[in-house]
Short mmCIF file of C-alpha atoms in Angstrom, two decimals:
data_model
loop_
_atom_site.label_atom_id
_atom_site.label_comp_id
_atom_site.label_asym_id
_atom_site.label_seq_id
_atom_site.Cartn_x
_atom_site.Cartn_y
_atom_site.Cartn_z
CA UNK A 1 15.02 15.44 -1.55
CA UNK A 2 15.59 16.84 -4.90
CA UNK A 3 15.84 13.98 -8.13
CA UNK A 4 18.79 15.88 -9.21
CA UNK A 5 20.89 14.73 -6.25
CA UNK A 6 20.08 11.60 -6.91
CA UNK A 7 20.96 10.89 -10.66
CA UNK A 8 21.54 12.56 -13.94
CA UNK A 9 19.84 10.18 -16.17
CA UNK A 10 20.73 9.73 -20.15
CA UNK A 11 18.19 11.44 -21.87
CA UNK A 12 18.60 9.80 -25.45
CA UNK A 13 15.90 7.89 -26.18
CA UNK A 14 13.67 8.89 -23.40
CA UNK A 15 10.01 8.25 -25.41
CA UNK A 16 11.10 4.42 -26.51
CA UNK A 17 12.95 3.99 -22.99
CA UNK A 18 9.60 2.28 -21.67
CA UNK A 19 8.68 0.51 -24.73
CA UNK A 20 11.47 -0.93 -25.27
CA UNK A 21 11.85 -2.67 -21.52
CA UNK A 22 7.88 -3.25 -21.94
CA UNK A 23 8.69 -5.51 -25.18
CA UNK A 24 11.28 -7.54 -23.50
CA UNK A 25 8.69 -8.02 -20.63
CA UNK A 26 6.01 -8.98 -22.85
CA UNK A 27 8.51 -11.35 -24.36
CA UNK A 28 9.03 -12.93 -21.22
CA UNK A 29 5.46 -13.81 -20.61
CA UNK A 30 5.27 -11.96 -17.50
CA UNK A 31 2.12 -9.78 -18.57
CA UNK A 32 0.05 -13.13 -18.60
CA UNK A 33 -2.39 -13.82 -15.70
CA UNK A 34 -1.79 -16.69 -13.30
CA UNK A 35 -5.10 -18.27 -12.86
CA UNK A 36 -4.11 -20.99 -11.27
CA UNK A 37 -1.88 -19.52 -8.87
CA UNK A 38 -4.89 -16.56 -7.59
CA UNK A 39 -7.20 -19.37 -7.47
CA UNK A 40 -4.61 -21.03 -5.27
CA UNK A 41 -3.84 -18.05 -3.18
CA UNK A 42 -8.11 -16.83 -3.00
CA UNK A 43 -8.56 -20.20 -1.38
CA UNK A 44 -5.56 -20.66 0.85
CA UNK A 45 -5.90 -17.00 2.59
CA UNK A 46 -9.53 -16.55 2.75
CA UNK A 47 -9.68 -20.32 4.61
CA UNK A 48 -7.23 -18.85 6.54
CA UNK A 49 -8.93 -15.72 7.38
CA UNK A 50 -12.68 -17.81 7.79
CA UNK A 51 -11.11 -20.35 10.10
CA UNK A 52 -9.81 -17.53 12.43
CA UNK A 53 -13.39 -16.12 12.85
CA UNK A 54 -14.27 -19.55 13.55
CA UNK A 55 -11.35 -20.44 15.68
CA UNK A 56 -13.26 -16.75 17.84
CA UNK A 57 -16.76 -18.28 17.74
CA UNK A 58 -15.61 -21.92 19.20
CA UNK A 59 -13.29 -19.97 21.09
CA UNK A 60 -15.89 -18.30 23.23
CA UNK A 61 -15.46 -15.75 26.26
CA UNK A 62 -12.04 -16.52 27.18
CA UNK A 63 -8.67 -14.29 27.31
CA UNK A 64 -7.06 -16.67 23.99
CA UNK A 65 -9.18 -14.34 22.00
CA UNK A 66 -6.33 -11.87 22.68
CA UNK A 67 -3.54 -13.87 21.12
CA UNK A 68 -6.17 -15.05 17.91
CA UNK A 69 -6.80 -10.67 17.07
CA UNK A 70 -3.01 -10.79 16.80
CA UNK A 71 -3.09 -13.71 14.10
CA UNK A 72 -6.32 -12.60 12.59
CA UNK A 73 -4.58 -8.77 11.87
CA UNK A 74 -1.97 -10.78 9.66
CA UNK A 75 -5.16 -12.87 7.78
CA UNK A 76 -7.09 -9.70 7.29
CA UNK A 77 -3.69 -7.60 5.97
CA UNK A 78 -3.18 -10.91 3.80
CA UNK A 79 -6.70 -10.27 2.36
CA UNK A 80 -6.12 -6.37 1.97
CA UNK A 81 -2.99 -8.05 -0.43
CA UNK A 82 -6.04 -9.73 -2.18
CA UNK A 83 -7.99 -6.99 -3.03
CA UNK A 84 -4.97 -4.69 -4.24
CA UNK A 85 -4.18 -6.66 -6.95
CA UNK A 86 -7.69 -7.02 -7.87
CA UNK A 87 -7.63 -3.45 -8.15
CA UNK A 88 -4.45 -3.56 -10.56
CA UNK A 89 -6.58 -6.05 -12.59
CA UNK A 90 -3.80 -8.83 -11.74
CA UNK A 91 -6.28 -11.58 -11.13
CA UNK A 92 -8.90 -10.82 -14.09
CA UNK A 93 -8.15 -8.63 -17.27
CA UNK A 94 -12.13 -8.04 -16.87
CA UNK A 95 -13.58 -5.03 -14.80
CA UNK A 96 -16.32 -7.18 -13.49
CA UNK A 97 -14.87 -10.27 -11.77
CA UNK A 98 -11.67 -7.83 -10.50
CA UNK A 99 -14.82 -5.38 -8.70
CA UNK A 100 -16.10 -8.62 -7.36
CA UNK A 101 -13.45 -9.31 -5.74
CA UNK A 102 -12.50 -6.44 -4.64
CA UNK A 103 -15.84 -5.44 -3.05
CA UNK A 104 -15.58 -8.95 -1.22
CA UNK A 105 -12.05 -8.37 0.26
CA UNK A 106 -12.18 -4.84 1.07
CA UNK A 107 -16.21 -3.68 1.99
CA UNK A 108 -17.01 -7.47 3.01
CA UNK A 109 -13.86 -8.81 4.73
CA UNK A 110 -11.57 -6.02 5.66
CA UNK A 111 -14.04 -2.86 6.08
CA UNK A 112 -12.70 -0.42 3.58
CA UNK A 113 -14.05 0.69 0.94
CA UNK A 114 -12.75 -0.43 -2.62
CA UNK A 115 -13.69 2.10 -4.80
CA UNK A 116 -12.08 4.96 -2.50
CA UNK A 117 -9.14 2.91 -2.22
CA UNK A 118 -8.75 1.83 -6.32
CA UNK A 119 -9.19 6.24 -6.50
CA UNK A 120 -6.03 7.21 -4.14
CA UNK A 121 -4.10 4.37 -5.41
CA UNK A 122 -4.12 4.83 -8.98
CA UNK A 123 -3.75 8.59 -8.36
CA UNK A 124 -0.37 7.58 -5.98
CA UNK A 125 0.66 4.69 -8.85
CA UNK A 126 0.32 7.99 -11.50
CA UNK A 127 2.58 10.56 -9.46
CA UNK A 128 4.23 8.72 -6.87
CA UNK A 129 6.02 10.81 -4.29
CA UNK A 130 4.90 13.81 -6.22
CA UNK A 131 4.13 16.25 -3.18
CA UNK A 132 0.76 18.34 -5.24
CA UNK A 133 -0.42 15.07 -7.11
CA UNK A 134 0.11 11.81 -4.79
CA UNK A 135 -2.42 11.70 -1.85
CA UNK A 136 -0.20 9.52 0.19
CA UNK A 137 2.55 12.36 0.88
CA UNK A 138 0.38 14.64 1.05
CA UNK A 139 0.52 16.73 4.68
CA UNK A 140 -1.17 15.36 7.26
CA UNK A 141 -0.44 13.58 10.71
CA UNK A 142 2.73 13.08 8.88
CA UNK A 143 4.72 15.61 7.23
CA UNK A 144 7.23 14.76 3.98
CA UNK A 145 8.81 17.70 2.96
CA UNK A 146 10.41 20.95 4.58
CA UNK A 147 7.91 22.86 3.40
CA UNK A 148 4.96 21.23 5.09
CA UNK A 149 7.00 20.75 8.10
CA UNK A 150 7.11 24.26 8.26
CA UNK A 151 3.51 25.19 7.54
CA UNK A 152 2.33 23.63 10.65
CA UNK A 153 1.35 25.24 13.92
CA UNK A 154 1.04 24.08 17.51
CA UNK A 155 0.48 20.37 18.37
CA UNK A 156 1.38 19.38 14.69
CA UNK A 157 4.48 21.38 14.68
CA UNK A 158 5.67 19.57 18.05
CA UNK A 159 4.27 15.90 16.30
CA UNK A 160 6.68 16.43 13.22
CA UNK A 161 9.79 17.75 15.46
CA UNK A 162 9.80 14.16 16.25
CA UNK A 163 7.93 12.31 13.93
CA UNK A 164 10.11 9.58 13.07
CA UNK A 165 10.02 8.39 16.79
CA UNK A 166 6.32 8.70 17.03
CA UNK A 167 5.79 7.07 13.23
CA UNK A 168 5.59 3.15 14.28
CA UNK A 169 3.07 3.74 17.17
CA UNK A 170 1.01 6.28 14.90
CA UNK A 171 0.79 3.08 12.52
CA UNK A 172 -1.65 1.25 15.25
CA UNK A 173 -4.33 3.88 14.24
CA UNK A 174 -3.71 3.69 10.71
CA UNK A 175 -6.70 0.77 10.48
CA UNK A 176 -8.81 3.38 12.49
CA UNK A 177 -8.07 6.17 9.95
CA UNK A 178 -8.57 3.67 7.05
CA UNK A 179 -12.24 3.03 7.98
CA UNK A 180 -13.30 6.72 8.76
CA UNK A 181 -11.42 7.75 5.17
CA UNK A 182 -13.91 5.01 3.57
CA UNK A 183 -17.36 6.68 5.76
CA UNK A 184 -15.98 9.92 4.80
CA UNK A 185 -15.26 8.93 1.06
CA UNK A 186 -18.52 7.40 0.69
CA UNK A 187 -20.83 10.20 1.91
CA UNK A 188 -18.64 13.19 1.59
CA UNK A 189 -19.70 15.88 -0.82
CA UNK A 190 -18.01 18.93 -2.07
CA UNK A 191 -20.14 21.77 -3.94
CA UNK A 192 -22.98 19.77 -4.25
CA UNK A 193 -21.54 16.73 -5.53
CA UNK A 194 -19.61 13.24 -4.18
CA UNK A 195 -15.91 14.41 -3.33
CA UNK A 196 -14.83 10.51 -4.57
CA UNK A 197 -15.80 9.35 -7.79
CA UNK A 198 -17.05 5.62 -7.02
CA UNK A 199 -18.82 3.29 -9.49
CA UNK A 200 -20.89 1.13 -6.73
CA UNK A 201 -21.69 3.73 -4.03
CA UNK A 202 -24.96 2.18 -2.64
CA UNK A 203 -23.33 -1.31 -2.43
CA UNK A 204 -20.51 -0.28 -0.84
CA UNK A 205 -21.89 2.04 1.49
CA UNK A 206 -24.64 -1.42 2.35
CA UNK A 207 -21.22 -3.73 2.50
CA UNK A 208 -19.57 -1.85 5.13
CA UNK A 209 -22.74 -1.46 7.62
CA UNK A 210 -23.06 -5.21 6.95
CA UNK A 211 -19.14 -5.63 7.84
CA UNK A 212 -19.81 -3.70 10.69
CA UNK A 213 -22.81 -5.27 12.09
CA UNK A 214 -21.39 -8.95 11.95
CA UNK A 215 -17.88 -7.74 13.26
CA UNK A 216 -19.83 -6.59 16.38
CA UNK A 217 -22.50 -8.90 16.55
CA UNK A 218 -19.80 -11.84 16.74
CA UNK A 219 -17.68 -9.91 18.71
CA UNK A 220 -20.65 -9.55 21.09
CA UNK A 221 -22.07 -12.98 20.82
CA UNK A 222 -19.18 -15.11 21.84
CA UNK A 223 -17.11 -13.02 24.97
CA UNK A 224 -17.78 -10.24 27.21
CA UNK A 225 -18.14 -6.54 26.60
CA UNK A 226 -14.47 -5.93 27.88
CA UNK A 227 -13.08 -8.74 26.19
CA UNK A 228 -14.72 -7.60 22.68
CA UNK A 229 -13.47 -4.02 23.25
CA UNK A 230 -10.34 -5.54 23.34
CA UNK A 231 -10.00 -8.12 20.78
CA UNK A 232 -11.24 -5.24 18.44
CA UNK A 233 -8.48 -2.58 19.75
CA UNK A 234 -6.02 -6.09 19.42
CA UNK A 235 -7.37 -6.39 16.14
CA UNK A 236 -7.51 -3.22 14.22
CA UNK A 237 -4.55 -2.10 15.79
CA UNK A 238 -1.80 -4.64 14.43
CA UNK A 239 -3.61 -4.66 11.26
CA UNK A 240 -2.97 -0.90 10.85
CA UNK A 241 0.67 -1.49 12.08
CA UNK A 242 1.02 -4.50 9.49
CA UNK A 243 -0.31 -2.65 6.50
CA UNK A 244 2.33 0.52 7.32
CA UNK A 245 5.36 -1.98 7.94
CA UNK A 246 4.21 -3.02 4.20
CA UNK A 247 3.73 0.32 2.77
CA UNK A 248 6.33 2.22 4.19
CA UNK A 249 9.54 0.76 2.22
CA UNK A 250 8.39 1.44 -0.80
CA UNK A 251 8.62 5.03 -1.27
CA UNK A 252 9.36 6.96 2.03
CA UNK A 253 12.87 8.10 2.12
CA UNK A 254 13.02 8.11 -1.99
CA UNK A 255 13.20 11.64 -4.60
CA UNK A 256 9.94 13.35 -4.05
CA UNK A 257 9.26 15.25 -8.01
CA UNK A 258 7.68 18.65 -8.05
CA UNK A 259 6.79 20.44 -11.18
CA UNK A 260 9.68 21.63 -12.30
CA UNK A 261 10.96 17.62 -13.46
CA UNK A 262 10.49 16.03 -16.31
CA UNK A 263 10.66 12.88 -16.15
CA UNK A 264 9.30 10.08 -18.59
CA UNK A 265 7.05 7.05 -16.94
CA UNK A 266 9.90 5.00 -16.65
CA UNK A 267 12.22 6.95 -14.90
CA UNK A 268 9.13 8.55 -12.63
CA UNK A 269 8.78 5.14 -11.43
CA UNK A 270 11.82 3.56 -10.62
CA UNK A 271 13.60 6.56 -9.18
CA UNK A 272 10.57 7.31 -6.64
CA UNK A 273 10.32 3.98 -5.77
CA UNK A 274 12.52 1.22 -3.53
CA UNK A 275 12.35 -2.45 -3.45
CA UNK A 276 13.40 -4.78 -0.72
CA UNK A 277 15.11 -8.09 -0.67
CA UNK A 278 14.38 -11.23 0.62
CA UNK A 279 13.15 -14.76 0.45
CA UNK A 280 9.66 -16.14 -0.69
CA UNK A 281 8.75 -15.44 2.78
CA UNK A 282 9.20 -11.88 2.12
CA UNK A 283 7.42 -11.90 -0.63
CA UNK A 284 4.37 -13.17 1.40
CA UNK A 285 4.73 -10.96 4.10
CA UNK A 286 4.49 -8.07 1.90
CA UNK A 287 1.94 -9.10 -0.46
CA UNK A 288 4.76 -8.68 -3.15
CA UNK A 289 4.94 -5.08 -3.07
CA UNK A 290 8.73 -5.63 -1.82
CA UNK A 291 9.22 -5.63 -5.84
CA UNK A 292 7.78 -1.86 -5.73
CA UNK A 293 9.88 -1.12 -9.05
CA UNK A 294 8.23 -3.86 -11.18
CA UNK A 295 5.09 -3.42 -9.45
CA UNK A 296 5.07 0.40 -10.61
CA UNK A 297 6.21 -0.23 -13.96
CA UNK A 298 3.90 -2.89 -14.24
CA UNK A 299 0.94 -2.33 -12.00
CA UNK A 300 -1.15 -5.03 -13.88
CA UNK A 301 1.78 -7.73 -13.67
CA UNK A 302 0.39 -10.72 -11.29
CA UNK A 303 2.00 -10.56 -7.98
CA UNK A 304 3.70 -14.16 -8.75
CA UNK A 305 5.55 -13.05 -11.86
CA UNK A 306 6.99 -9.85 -10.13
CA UNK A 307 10.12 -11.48 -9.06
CA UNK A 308 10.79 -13.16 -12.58
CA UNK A 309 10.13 -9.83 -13.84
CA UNK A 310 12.61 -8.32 -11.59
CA UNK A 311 16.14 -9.27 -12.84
CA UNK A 312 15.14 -8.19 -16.55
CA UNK A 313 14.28 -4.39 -15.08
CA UNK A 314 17.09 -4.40 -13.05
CA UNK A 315 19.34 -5.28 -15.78
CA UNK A 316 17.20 -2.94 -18.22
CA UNK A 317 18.19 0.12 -15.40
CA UNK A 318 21.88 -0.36 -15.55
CA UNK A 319 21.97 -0.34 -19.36
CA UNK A 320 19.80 3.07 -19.23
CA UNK A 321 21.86 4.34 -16.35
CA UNK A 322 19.05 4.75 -13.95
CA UNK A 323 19.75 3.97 -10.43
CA UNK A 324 17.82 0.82 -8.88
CA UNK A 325 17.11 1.11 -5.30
CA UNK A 326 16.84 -2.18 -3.67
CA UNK A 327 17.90 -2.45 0.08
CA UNK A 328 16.65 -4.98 3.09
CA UNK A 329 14.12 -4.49 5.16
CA UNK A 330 15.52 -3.30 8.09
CA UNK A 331 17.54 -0.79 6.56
CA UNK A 332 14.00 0.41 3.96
CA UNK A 333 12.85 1.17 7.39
CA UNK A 334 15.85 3.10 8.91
CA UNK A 335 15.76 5.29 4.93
CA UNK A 336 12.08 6.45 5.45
CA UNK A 337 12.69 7.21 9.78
CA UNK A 338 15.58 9.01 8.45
CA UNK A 339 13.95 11.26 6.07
CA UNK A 340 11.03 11.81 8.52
CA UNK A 341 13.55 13.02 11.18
CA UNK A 342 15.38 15.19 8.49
CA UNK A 343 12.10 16.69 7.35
CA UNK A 344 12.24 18.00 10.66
CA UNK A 345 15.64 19.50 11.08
CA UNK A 346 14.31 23.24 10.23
CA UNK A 347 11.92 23.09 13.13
CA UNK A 348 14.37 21.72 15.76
CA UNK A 349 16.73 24.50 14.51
#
C-alpha cells in the first residue's frame, strides 16, 4: 500500500512537528510514571497468574485442567503485557529494575526470552511497517507485500494464495514459534559471533531451562501423560492466538514505507499505525496497545496515561493534517484479513 495513497501531509514545519505535540504532552503530565498504578497491576495479574498454577496443582489429574489452560493463556498473555512495558521503561525510568522485571515476566513466567524480544521490538517501534527494516513484516509464514507474495515457491506460494483464511488458525502456533525464536536467539551465531545482541545471555538462557523444567515437572506431577500433553497444547495454543488477536490491529492493513519516503518520526508513526476503540475493558484485553498511535509516539508513556494522552494527539493530527486511524475491533481485524487476501491477488491471477 503506498503512503502516497493515503495522505499528502503539510510539510511546513516538519522538524518542530514532534516537538511541538511532545511539549503539550509533557505539559499534560502524561510522561510521568504511575507507580502506584504498576504496583497495583504487578500484584493483581501475577496473583492471578500464581493462583491458576495453583488452582492446576490442587486441581490434580482430572479433565477441568482443560478449561483452567484456557484461563491460564489469558493470565500468561496478561503477563507478556507486563513485561512489554517494562521493556518501554514504562514502569521504571531505570535500566535495572525495568530488566528485572522483564527477565521475571518473560524468561521466568512466560518462556521467552526478554532481551530477543526488547531487540525486534525496538527495531519494529523504529521502522514500523517498513518492509527492509521492521522484522515483524518481514516474509515469512506470512507474506505483506506483492513482492514477497511473489517471491515464494511451492507450499508457501499455495499458503499466501489464501493466507487471510489460514491467518487466525496459524496464530495457535504463534506461542510455539515464540519459544523456538528465543532458543534460536539465544544460541544462534552468525560469522563467529551471537546473531542477537543480548545484555544477560547466560541468565536468560538458565531462566528458560528453569521455565521449562517446572512447566513440565508440574505438568507431570499433578495429571496424566495425556492429560499434560494436552493442557500444554490447550495452553500454548490460545496464548499464541491471544497475543496475535492483540498484535494484529495495530499495524496490518496500514501504509507499509520503503526507501523512497521521507517521512519525519511523527508522521512515520501515526500513519503506519491504527488504534482501536473501546471501553476500559478493551484497554485490558489488549494490554493498552489498542492506543497504538500514542503508544508509538510515546513508547515510554505508562500504559495508564495512554488514553489521557490520546485526545491531545488526536486533536494535534487534525491541526497538522495527518490522518488518525482509529476503527473497532472487529473491523481492525477485517483491515489486516483484507490486505493479507489482497497481497495475494497477483498469485490467484
Amino acid at each position: 500500500m503506498a503512503l502516497g495513497a493515503v495522505a499528502e501531509p503539510p510539510v511546513r514545519r516538519r522538524g518542530s512537528d514532534y516537538a511541538q505535540l511532545s511539549r503539550r504532552i509533557s505539559q499534560a503530565g502524561l510522561l510521568e510514571r504511575r507507580p502506584g498504578w504498576y504496583v497495583t497491576r504487578i500484584v493483581f495479574t501475577l496473583g492471578a497468574f500464581l493462583a491458576g498454577w495453583v488452582a492446576v496443582f490442587l486441581l490434580g489429574d482430572s479433565w477441568w485442567q482443560l478449561p483452567l489452560a484456557a484461563l491460564m493463556a489469558v493470565a500468561t498473555t496478561q503477563v507478556a503485557f507486563l513485561g512489554h512495558d517494562a521493556g518501554h521503561r514504562q514502569m521504571f525510568r531505570r535500566r535495572g529494575p525495568s530488566e528485572l522485571v522483564g527477565l521475571f515476566a518473560g524468561n521466568v513466567a512466560v518462556g521467552i526470552s526478554y532481551g530477543w524480544w526488547v531487540d525486534k521490538h525496538n527495531r519494529h517501534h523504529a521502522n514500523p511497517n517498513h518492509e527492509d527494516e521492521d522484522p515483524d513484516v518481514g516474509a515469512g509464514a506470512l507474506v505483506w507485500t506483492p513482492e514477497q507474495a511473489m517471491e515464494t515457491r511451492g507450499f508457501g506460494r499455495w499458503m499466501a494464495q489464501r493466507q487471510a483464511y489460514f491467518f487466525f488458525p496459524m496464530l495457535l502456533l504463534e506461542g510455539l514459534s515464540l519459544h523456538v525464536a528465543s532458543i534460536r536467539a539465544i544460541v544462534g551465531r552468525e560469522d563467529g559471533k551471537y546473531a542477537v545482541p543480548m545484555r544477560h545471555r547466560a541468565v536468560e538462557a538458565a531462566l528458560l531451562v528453569a521455565h521449562t523444567a517446572a512447566y513440565v515437572a508440574l505438568l507431570l506431577a499433578v495429571m496424566s501423560p495425556v492429560k499434560a500433553l494436552l493442557f500444554a497444547v490447550v495452553h500454548q495454543a490460545l496464548w499464541g492466538l491471544y497475543m496475535g488477536c492483540a498484535f494484529a490491529p495495530n499495524h496490518k492493513g496500514m501504509p507499509m514505507p520503503t526507501a523512497e519516503d521521507e517521512l519525519d518520526f511523527l508522521r512515520k508513526q501515526v500513519l503506519t499505525s491504527r488504534n482501536v476503540r473501546g471501553s476500559r475493558l478493551v484497554d485490558t484485553a489488549l494490554g493498552g496497545l489498542n492506543y497504538q498511535i500514542e503508544h508509538h509516539l510515546f513508547p515510554n508513556m505508562p500504559r495508564a496515561n495512554l488514553r489521557r494522552a490520546q485526545p491531545i494527539v488526536r486533536a494535534y493530527c487534525v491541526e497538522q493534517g495527518i490522518p488518525y486511524a482509529e476503527t473497532g475491533l472487529v473491523e481492525s481485524y477485517r483491515q489486516a484479513l483484507g490486505h493479507l487476501h489482497e497481497v495475494g491477488r497477483p498469485l490467484r491471477g
